[in-house]
């Protein structure tokens, strides 16, 4: 360890006497049993997100020990510290509301505490973007370590993985296909190990994008949570973080516009979660990089879907890992990638991809470019009179016949309204109608939950209807599927056209034209607009107030307006 470092002397507490501050800090550190030799070392902070409310991170204590081993082996001092953890299913109204809170916690604790570099330990959906957003703003050398995906369970000879199969069984239960006894049995067989959801949901997508951005030890994104290689990846990450001290491998130097373009290509090729576009936009925004939807569509049109995993395809993350993982995707995409980008290990993407592979890529789960699952990317942005600033559609997860569709709007004004009426036997709804949910965007009281995957009305589910066009300003879980249009911007709570849709209006969706139009004439829209009563007042106090007053739109990443960097380099 020859490079310069500050160690325990970094960012001294301000008493107006730096020598006193140094003496006091060492004295208090010694109360934890450290020797002078330990306290004179460079420090790797380890930002941990273990929590009793986060099942996905339950193996983090063991991973943490492995990270520490790697740090110590490189001659630095590992110092773990906690930040907020976001366990997806334990948070109300939605984890999304707390991503920015966690990102602020991460940024400020990296900046305020004495560390020369940092390991970021996360995994569950919002934790990885929050860690990367905070680290991008703090801009100390940082290495991301994810928890890795869960293994699958078994039920009546069938493999089950959270959480696509959670939804599949719940839909069958609602349709009367599965009884209460069986659904109770399935409940115990969906999430059977530590780790993140077993399919290409938001957590898996963000892990792969973290590696594609260059912020992770190479080949580490998809290793299963319970595999011994996950512990070796943790050790390697600790070692990397120690070696990065004093160097220029900061988040701002790693996550360049070219790296974001690579990550967007990967997102499209893996047919990843729709949430990932919001998160990438937010991370990029911390660095003054703008992700434009027109550019996103250009990349989508020329990037094939290569990965055959649920919720779109057949496999699970463990299959993806053994099939070759991100390496297989990067090699297939190589001619389309920016090869001059570098990762935290210091190698360029060109150098990484020049190394021979030890195992052949399994084409069952990672296709070659000349035999793709779809010739174009899994996600597209839509624009039109219903979404002037954009909306998102996971076309790869939709019933193909619904990608060009015009239908009658059946409108739900809020999540409460949806819950109250969706299963009403008297609801006037048919299979070719379009379900519309209002007031579920970032500025709504619900804070943009994963409610965009509106349930099929029970009476239609019982007739065998499996998919309908559904439109909202909400998000959708990365593990869900269907003809679901999300993130409609401007949102209803901000007075967007979505707020003005009425029952019986005609709506036209065209994936081919990338359009989403409300077929109501301008004069009628104007009349509705002048009669529209806007969203209620912001909450009176606390974080909810800050959130409502400063959150940006979905197309801007839902970050707080005061946290983005100035500037605007384009991907
Ligand atoms: Fe944590 Fe799905 S609940 S990744």
PDB file of C-alpha atoms in Angstrom, residues 252-464:
ATOM      1  CA  UNK A 252     -17.300   9.739 -11.766  1.00  0.00           C
ATOM      2  CA  UNK A 253     -14.367   8.340 -13.740  1.00  0.00           C
ATOM      3  CA  UNK A 254     -15.888   4.843 -14.069  1.00  0.00           C
ATOM      4  CA  UNK A 255     -19.546   5.736 -14.768  1.00  0.00           C
ATOM      5  CA  UNK A 256     -19.031   7.778 -17.937  1.00  0.00           C
ATOM      6  CA  UNK A 257     -21.631   8.450 -20.658  1.00  0.00           C
ATOM      7  CA  UNK A 258     -20.116   5.526 -22.606  1.00  0.00           C
ATOM      8  CA  UNK A 259     -20.512   3.234 -19.592  1.00  0.00           C
ATOM      9  CA  UNK A 260     -24.189   4.238 -19.298  1.00  0.00           C
ATOM     10  CA  UNK A 261     -24.717   3.484 -22.977  1.00  0.00           C
ATOM     11  CA  UNK A 262     -23.222   0.017 -22.403  1.00  0.00           C
ATOM     12  CA  UNK A 263     -25.503  -0.482 -19.400  1.00  0.00           C
ATOM     13  CA  UNK A 264     -28.556   0.520 -21.457  1.00  0.00           C
ATOM     14  CA  UNK A 265     -27.557  -2.014 -24.129  1.00  0.00           C
ATOM     15  CA  UNK A 266     -27.282  -4.696 -21.474  1.00  0.00           C
ATOM     16  CA  UNK A 267     -30.658  -3.696 -19.996  1.00  0.00           C
ATOM     17  CA  UNK A 268     -32.255  -4.145 -23.416  1.00  0.00           C
ATOM     18  CA  UNK A 269     -30.481  -7.408 -24.224  1.00  0.00           C
ATOM     19  CA  UNK A 270     -31.423  -9.026 -20.917  1.00  0.00           C
ATOM     20  CA  UNK A 271     -34.980  -7.687 -21.229  1.00  0.00           C
ATOM     21  CA  UNK A 272     -34.488  -6.311 -17.763  1.00  0.00           C
ATOM     22  CA  UNK A 273     -36.812  -4.580 -15.363  1.00  0.00           C
ATOM     23  CA  UNK A 274     -38.645  -1.409 -16.346  1.00  0.00           C
ATOM     24  CA  UNK A 275     -37.595   0.048 -12.998  1.00  0.00           C
ATOM     25  CA  UNK A 276     -33.983  -0.048 -14.123  1.00  0.00           C
ATOM     26  CA  UNK A 277     -34.510   2.821 -16.554  1.00  0.00           C
ATOM     27  CA  UNK A 278     -35.682   5.042 -13.690  1.00  0.00           C
ATOM     28  CA  UNK A 279     -32.715   3.994 -11.571  1.00  0.00           C
ATOM     29  CA  UNK A 280     -30.111   4.391 -14.335  1.00  0.00           C
ATOM     30  CA  UNK A 281     -31.523   7.827 -15.111  1.00  0.00           C
ATOM     31  CA  UNK A 282     -31.228   8.776 -11.443  1.00  0.00           C
ATOM     32  CA  UNK A 283     -27.645   7.491 -11.112  1.00  0.00           C
ATOM     33  CA  UNK A 284     -26.661   9.256 -14.342  1.00  0.00           C
ATOM     34  CA  UNK A 285     -28.345  12.437 -13.110  1.00  0.00           C
ATOM     35  CA  UNK A 286     -25.988  12.459 -10.112  1.00  0.00           C
ATOM     36  CA  UNK A 287     -23.121  12.724 -12.601  1.00  0.00           C
ATOM     37  CA  UNK A 288     -24.647  15.327 -14.900  1.00  0.00           C
ATOM     38  CA  UNK A 289     -25.413  12.695 -17.554  1.00  0.00           C
ATOM     39  CA  UNK A 290     -28.812  12.754 -19.235  1.00  0.00           C
ATOM     40  CA  UNK A 291     -30.494   9.607 -20.538  1.00  0.00           C
ATOM     41  CA  UNK A 292     -32.815  10.667 -23.345  1.00  0.00           C
ATOM     42  CA  UNK A 293     -35.812   8.529 -24.306  1.00  0.00           C
ATOM     43  CA  UNK A 294     -35.297   9.030 -28.056  1.00  0.00           C
ATOM     44  CA  UNK A 295     -31.743   7.757 -27.692  1.00  0.00           C
ATOM     45  CA  UNK A 296     -33.058   4.895 -25.574  1.00  0.00           C
ATOM     46  CA  UNK A 297     -35.445   3.925 -28.384  1.00  0.00           C
ATOM     47  CA  UNK A 298     -32.612   4.051 -30.911  1.00  0.00           C
ATOM     48  CA  UNK A 299     -30.610   1.623 -28.770  1.00  0.00           C
ATOM     49  CA  UNK A 300     -33.702  -0.539 -28.320  1.00  0.00           C
ATOM     50  CA  UNK A 301     -34.251  -0.793 -32.061  1.00  0.00           C
ATOM     51  CA  UNK A 302     -30.743  -2.086 -32.635  1.00  0.00           C
ATOM     52  CA  UNK A 303     -30.202  -4.295 -29.569  1.00  0.00           C
ATOM     53  CA  UNK A 304     -31.648  -7.820 -29.650  1.00  0.00           C
ATOM     54  CA  UNK A 305     -33.083  -9.645 -26.628  1.00  0.00           C
ATOM     55  CA  UNK A 306     -30.634 -12.445 -25.873  1.00  0.00           C
ATOM     56  CA  UNK A 307     -31.503 -13.725 -22.417  1.00  0.00           C
ATOM     57  CA  UNK A 308     -34.151 -16.364 -21.885  1.00  0.00           C
ATOM     58  CA  UNK A 309     -35.159 -15.842 -18.263  1.00  0.00           C
ATOM     59  CA  UNK A 310     -38.408 -15.299 -16.426  1.00  0.00           C
ATOM     60  CA  UNK A 311     -40.497 -13.188 -16.375  1.00  0.00           C
ATOM     61  CA  UNK A 312     -40.142 -13.094 -20.181  1.00  0.00           C
ATOM     62  CA  UNK A 313     -38.601 -16.507 -20.864  1.00  0.00           C
ATOM     63  CA  UNK A 314     -37.918 -19.816 -19.146  1.00  0.00           C
ATOM     64  CA  UNK A 315     -34.878 -19.793 -16.876  1.00  0.00           C
ATOM     65  CA  UNK A 316     -33.877 -18.448 -13.497  1.00  0.00           C
ATOM     66  CA  UNK A 317     -30.827 -16.486 -12.391  1.00  0.00           C
ATOM     67  CA  UNK A 318     -28.945 -19.627 -11.333  1.00  0.00           C
ATOM     68  CA  UNK A 319     -29.324 -20.871 -14.937  1.00  0.00           C
ATOM     69  CA  UNK A 320     -28.066 -17.535 -16.221  1.00  0.00           C
ATOM     70  CA  UNK A 321     -25.018 -17.686 -13.981  1.00  0.00           C
ATOM     71  CA  UNK A 322     -24.071 -21.193 -15.082  1.00  0.00           C
ATOM     72  CA  UNK A 323     -24.795 -20.286 -18.713  1.00  0.00           C
ATOM     73  CA  UNK A 324     -22.054 -17.645 -18.663  1.00  0.00           C
ATOM     74  CA  UNK A 325     -23.646 -14.713 -16.823  1.00  0.00           C
ATOM     75  CA  UNK A 326     -22.985 -11.159 -17.867  1.00  0.00           C
ATOM     76  CA  UNK A 327     -19.825 -12.278 -19.663  1.00  0.00           C
ATOM     77  CA  UNK A 328     -21.972 -14.164 -22.171  1.00  0.00           C
ATOM     78  CA  UNK A 329     -24.127 -11.099 -22.815  1.00  0.00           C
ATOM     79  CA  UNK A 330     -21.172  -8.722 -23.131  1.00  0.00           C
ATOM     80  CA  UNK A 331     -19.441 -11.004 -25.627  1.00  0.00           C
ATOM     81  CA  UNK A 332     -22.560 -11.239 -27.758  1.00  0.00           C
ATOM     82  CA  UNK A 333     -22.981  -7.462 -27.674  1.00  0.00           C
ATOM     83  CA  UNK A 334     -19.268  -6.717 -28.122  1.00  0.00           C
ATOM     84  CA  UNK A 335     -19.474  -4.986 -31.545  1.00  0.00           C
ATOM     85  CA  UNK A 336     -22.140  -2.645 -30.130  1.00  0.00           C
ATOM     86  CA  UNK A 337     -20.328  -1.732 -26.898  1.00  0.00           C
ATOM     87  CA  UNK A 338     -17.951   1.090 -25.994  1.00  0.00           C
ATOM     88  CA  UNK A 339     -14.846  -0.990 -25.356  1.00  0.00           C
ATOM     89  CA  UNK A 340     -12.687   1.826 -24.009  1.00  0.00           C
ATOM     90  CA  UNK A 341     -14.686   1.988 -20.761  1.00  0.00           C
ATOM     91  CA  UNK A 342     -12.888   0.738 -17.660  1.00  0.00           C
ATOM     92  CA  UNK A 343     -14.080  -1.029 -14.535  1.00  0.00           C
ATOM     93  CA  UNK A 344     -12.963  -0.742 -10.930  1.00  0.00           C
ATOM     94  CA  UNK A 345     -10.306  -3.419 -11.440  1.00  0.00           C
ATOM     95  CA  UNK A 346      -8.601  -1.037 -13.852  1.00  0.00           C
ATOM     96  CA  UNK A 347      -9.073  -3.105 -16.993  1.00  0.00           C
ATOM     97  CA  UNK A 348     -10.816  -1.793 -20.080  1.00  0.00           C
ATOM     98  CA  UNK A 349     -13.817  -3.635 -21.464  1.00  0.00           C
ATOM     99  CA  UNK A 350     -11.706  -4.520 -24.506  1.00  0.00           C
ATOM    100  CA  UNK A 351      -9.106  -6.168 -22.249  1.00  0.00           C
ATOM    101  CA  UNK A 352     -11.794  -8.021 -20.333  1.00  0.00           C
ATOM    102  CA  UNK A 353     -13.418  -9.407 -23.452  1.00  0.00           C
ATOM    103  CA  UNK A 354     -10.084 -10.395 -24.984  1.00  0.00           C
ATOM    104  CA  UNK A 355      -9.515 -13.024 -22.286  1.00  0.00           C
ATOM    105  CA  UNK A 356     -10.452 -16.583 -23.270  1.00  0.00           C
ATOM    106  CA  UNK A 357     -13.495 -18.072 -21.546  1.00  0.00           C
ATOM    107  CA  UNK A 358     -13.023 -21.167 -19.396  1.00  0.00           C
ATOM    108  CA  UNK A 359     -16.519 -22.502 -20.174  1.00  0.00           C
ATOM    109  CA  UNK A 360     -18.669 -22.400 -23.279  1.00  0.00           C
ATOM    110  CA  UNK A 361     -21.732 -20.133 -23.157  1.00  0.00           C
ATOM    111  CA  UNK A 362     -24.948 -22.127 -22.769  1.00  0.00           C
ATOM    112  CA  UNK A 363     -27.163 -20.924 -25.623  1.00  0.00           C
ATOM    113  CA  UNK A 364     -30.324 -22.209 -23.910  1.00  0.00           C
ATOM    114  CA  UNK A 365     -30.275 -19.140 -21.715  1.00  0.00           C
ATOM    115  CA  UNK A 366     -27.929 -16.685 -23.463  1.00  0.00           C
ATOM    116  CA  UNK A 367     -28.520 -16.576 -27.199  1.00  0.00           C
ATOM    117  CA  UNK A 368     -26.118 -15.468 -29.903  1.00  0.00           C
ATOM    118  CA  UNK A 369     -26.926 -12.249 -31.761  1.00  0.00           C
ATOM    119  CA  UNK A 370     -27.770 -14.189 -34.950  1.00  0.00           C
ATOM    120  CA  UNK A 371     -30.358 -16.260 -33.067  1.00  0.00           C
ATOM    121  CA  UNK A 372     -31.986 -13.800 -30.677  1.00  0.00           C
ATOM    122  CA  UNK A 373     -35.169 -14.250 -28.696  1.00  0.00           C
ATOM    123  CA  UNK A 374     -36.374 -10.947 -30.153  1.00  0.00           C
ATOM    124  CA  UNK A 375     -34.568  -8.931 -32.824  1.00  0.00           C
ATOM    125  CA  UNK A 376     -35.126  -5.703 -30.880  1.00  0.00           C
ATOM    126  CA  UNK A 377     -34.771  -4.624 -27.242  1.00  0.00           C
ATOM    127  CA  UNK A 378     -37.242  -5.640 -24.569  1.00  0.00           C
ATOM    128  CA  UNK A 379     -38.214  -2.094 -23.542  1.00  0.00           C
ATOM    129  CA  UNK A 380     -39.409   0.922 -25.508  1.00  0.00           C
ATOM    130  CA  UNK A 381     -40.396   4.446 -24.623  1.00  0.00           C
ATOM    131  CA  UNK A 382     -43.769   5.676 -25.891  1.00  0.00           C
ATOM    132  CA  UNK A 383     -44.872   9.232 -26.566  1.00  0.00           C
ATOM    133  CA  UNK A 384     -48.223  10.699 -27.584  1.00  0.00           C
ATOM    134  CA  UNK A 385     -51.135  12.756 -26.380  1.00  0.00           C
ATOM    135  CA  UNK A 386     -51.523  10.586 -23.291  1.00  0.00           C
ATOM    136  CA  UNK A 387     -47.800  10.691 -22.461  1.00  0.00           C
ATOM    137  CA  UNK A 388     -46.281  13.899 -23.852  1.00  0.00           C
ATOM    138  CA  UNK A 389     -43.050  13.402 -21.870  1.00  0.00           C
ATOM    139  CA  UNK A 390     -42.943   9.641 -22.232  1.00  0.00           C
ATOM    140  CA  UNK A 391     -44.047   6.286 -20.892  1.00  0.00           C
ATOM    141  CA  UNK A 392     -42.443   2.858 -20.860  1.00  0.00           C
ATOM    142  CA  UNK A 393     -43.552  -0.480 -22.249  1.00  0.00           C
ATOM    143  CA  UNK A 394     -41.829  -3.833 -21.762  1.00  0.00           C
ATOM    144  CA  UNK A 395     -42.784  -5.098 -25.191  1.00  0.00           C
ATOM    145  CA  UNK A 396     -40.975  -8.398 -24.676  1.00  0.00           C
ATOM    146  CA  UNK A 397     -43.291  -9.188 -21.741  1.00  0.00           C
ATOM    147  CA  UNK A 398     -46.544  -8.268 -23.529  1.00  0.00           C
ATOM    148  CA  UNK A 399     -48.977 -10.459 -25.439  1.00  0.00           C
ATOM    149  CA  UNK A 400     -47.922  -9.671 -29.044  1.00  0.00           C
ATOM    150  CA  UNK A 401     -51.526  -9.135 -30.239  1.00  0.00           C
ATOM    151  CA  UNK A 402     -51.947  -6.306 -27.719  1.00  0.00           C
ATOM    152  CA  UNK A 403     -48.953  -4.318 -28.930  1.00  0.00           C
ATOM    153  CA  UNK A 404     -51.152  -2.663 -31.568  1.00  0.00           C
ATOM    154  CA  UNK A 405     -54.448  -2.046 -29.829  1.00  0.00           C
ATOM    155  CA  UNK A 406     -57.253   0.469 -29.556  1.00  0.00           C
ATOM    156  CA  UNK A 407     -59.815   0.114 -26.803  1.00  0.00           C
ATOM    157  CA  UNK A 408     -62.245   1.693 -24.389  1.00  0.00           C
ATOM    158  CA  UNK A 409     -60.788   3.111 -21.162  1.00  0.00           C
ATOM    159  CA  UNK A 410     -61.955   1.714 -17.847  1.00  0.00           C
ATOM    160  CA  UNK A 411     -60.635   4.241 -15.355  1.00  0.00           C
ATOM    161  CA  UNK A 412     -59.648   3.829 -11.718  1.00  0.00           C
ATOM    162  CA  UNK A 413     -58.909   7.124 -10.019  1.00  0.00           C
ATOM    163  CA  UNK A 414     -56.602   5.735  -7.313  1.00  0.00           C
ATOM    164  CA  UNK A 415     -55.290   2.530  -5.792  1.00  0.00           C
ATOM    165  CA  UNK A 416     -58.177   2.575  -3.305  1.00  0.00           C
ATOM    166  CA  UNK A 417     -60.661   2.884  -6.149  1.00  0.00           C
ATOM    167  CA  UNK A 418     -58.920   0.026  -7.943  1.00  0.00           C
ATOM    168  CA  UNK A 419     -59.067  -2.218  -4.871  1.00  0.00           C
ATOM    169  CA  UNK A 420     -62.728  -1.374  -4.292  1.00  0.00           C
ATOM    170  CA  UNK A 421     -64.008  -2.049  -7.826  1.00  0.00           C
ATOM    171  CA  UNK A 422     -61.689  -4.298  -9.839  1.00  0.00           C
ATOM    172  CA  UNK A 423     -63.445  -7.500  -8.731  1.00  0.00           C
ATOM    173  CA  UNK A 424     -66.973  -6.075  -8.644  1.00  0.00           C
ATOM    174  CA  UNK A 425     -69.109  -8.511 -10.631  1.00  0.00           C
ATOM    175  CA  UNK A 426     -71.044  -5.485 -11.975  1.00  0.00           C
ATOM    176  CA  UNK A 427     -67.945  -3.747 -13.328  1.00  0.00           C
ATOM    177  CA  UNK A 428     -68.603  -2.942 -16.992  1.00  0.00           C
ATOM    178  CA  UNK A 429     -65.418  -4.366 -18.502  1.00  0.00           C
ATOM    179  CA  UNK A 430     -64.508  -6.592 -21.442  1.00  0.00           C
ATOM    180  CA  UNK A 431     -61.265  -8.287 -22.451  1.00  0.00           C
ATOM    181  CA  UNK A 432     -60.476  -5.745 -25.166  1.00  0.00           C
ATOM    182  CA  UNK A 433     -60.917  -2.734 -22.863  1.00  0.00           C
ATOM    183  CA  UNK A 434     -57.927  -0.814 -21.541  1.00  0.00           C
ATOM    184  CA  UNK A 435     -57.529  -0.541 -17.768  1.00  0.00           C
ATOM    185  CA  UNK A 436     -56.287   2.884 -16.656  1.00  0.00           C
ATOM    186  CA  UNK A 437     -54.980   3.692 -13.184  1.00  0.00           C
ATOM    187  CA  UNK A 438     -54.542   7.352 -12.181  1.00  0.00           C
ATOM    188  CA  UNK A 439     -52.706   8.950  -9.271  1.00  0.00           C
ATOM    189  CA  UNK A 440     -50.057   6.308  -8.669  1.00  0.00           C
ATOM    190  CA  UNK A 441     -47.035   8.313  -9.857  1.00  0.00           C
ATOM    191  CA  UNK A 442     -44.120   9.758  -7.875  1.00  0.00           C
ATOM    192  CA  UNK A 443     -46.073  12.807  -6.631  1.00  0.00           C
ATOM    193  CA  UNK A 444     -49.169  10.851  -5.650  1.00  0.00           C
ATOM    194  CA  UNK A 445     -49.855   9.951  -2.044  1.00  0.00           C
ATOM    195  CA  UNK A 446     -48.847   6.378  -2.847  1.00  0.00           C
ATOM    196  CA  UNK A 447     -45.354   7.419  -4.033  1.00  0.00           C
ATOM    197  CA  UNK A 448     -45.246   5.386  -7.279  1.00  0.00           C
ATOM    198  CA  UNK A 449     -45.767   1.824  -6.082  1.00  0.00           C
ATOM    199  CA  UNK A 450     -45.384  -1.294  -8.230  1.00  0.00           C
ATOM    200  CA  UNK A 451     -49.091  -1.223  -8.956  1.00  0.00           C
ATOM    201  CA  UNK A 452     -48.935  -0.863 -12.738  1.00  0.00           C
ATOM    202  CA  UNK A 453     -49.523  -4.581 -13.146  1.00  0.00           C
ATOM    203  CA  UNK A 454     -53.251  -4.098 -12.513  1.00  0.00           C
ATOM    204  CA  UNK A 455     -54.954  -7.403 -11.790  1.00  0.00           C
ATOM    205  CA  UNK A 456     -57.197  -8.789 -14.507  1.00  0.00           C
ATOM    206  CA  UNK A 457     -60.762  -8.241 -13.206  1.00  0.00           C
ATOM    207  CA  UNK A 458     -61.793 -11.465 -11.488  1.00  0.00           C
ATOM    208  CA  UNK A 459     -64.755 -12.084 -13.736  1.00  0.00           C
ATOM    209  CA  UNK A 460     -62.494 -11.915 -16.817  1.00  0.00           C
ATOM    210  CA  UNK A 461     -59.734 -13.976 -15.129  1.00  0.00           C
ATOM    211  CA  UNK A 462     -62.332 -16.678 -14.530  1.00  0.00           C
ATOM    212  CA  UNK A 463     -63.133 -16.612 -18.249  1.00  0.00           C
ATOM    213  CA  UNK A 464     -59.473 -17.292 -18.974  1.00  0.00           C
TER     214      UNK A 464
END
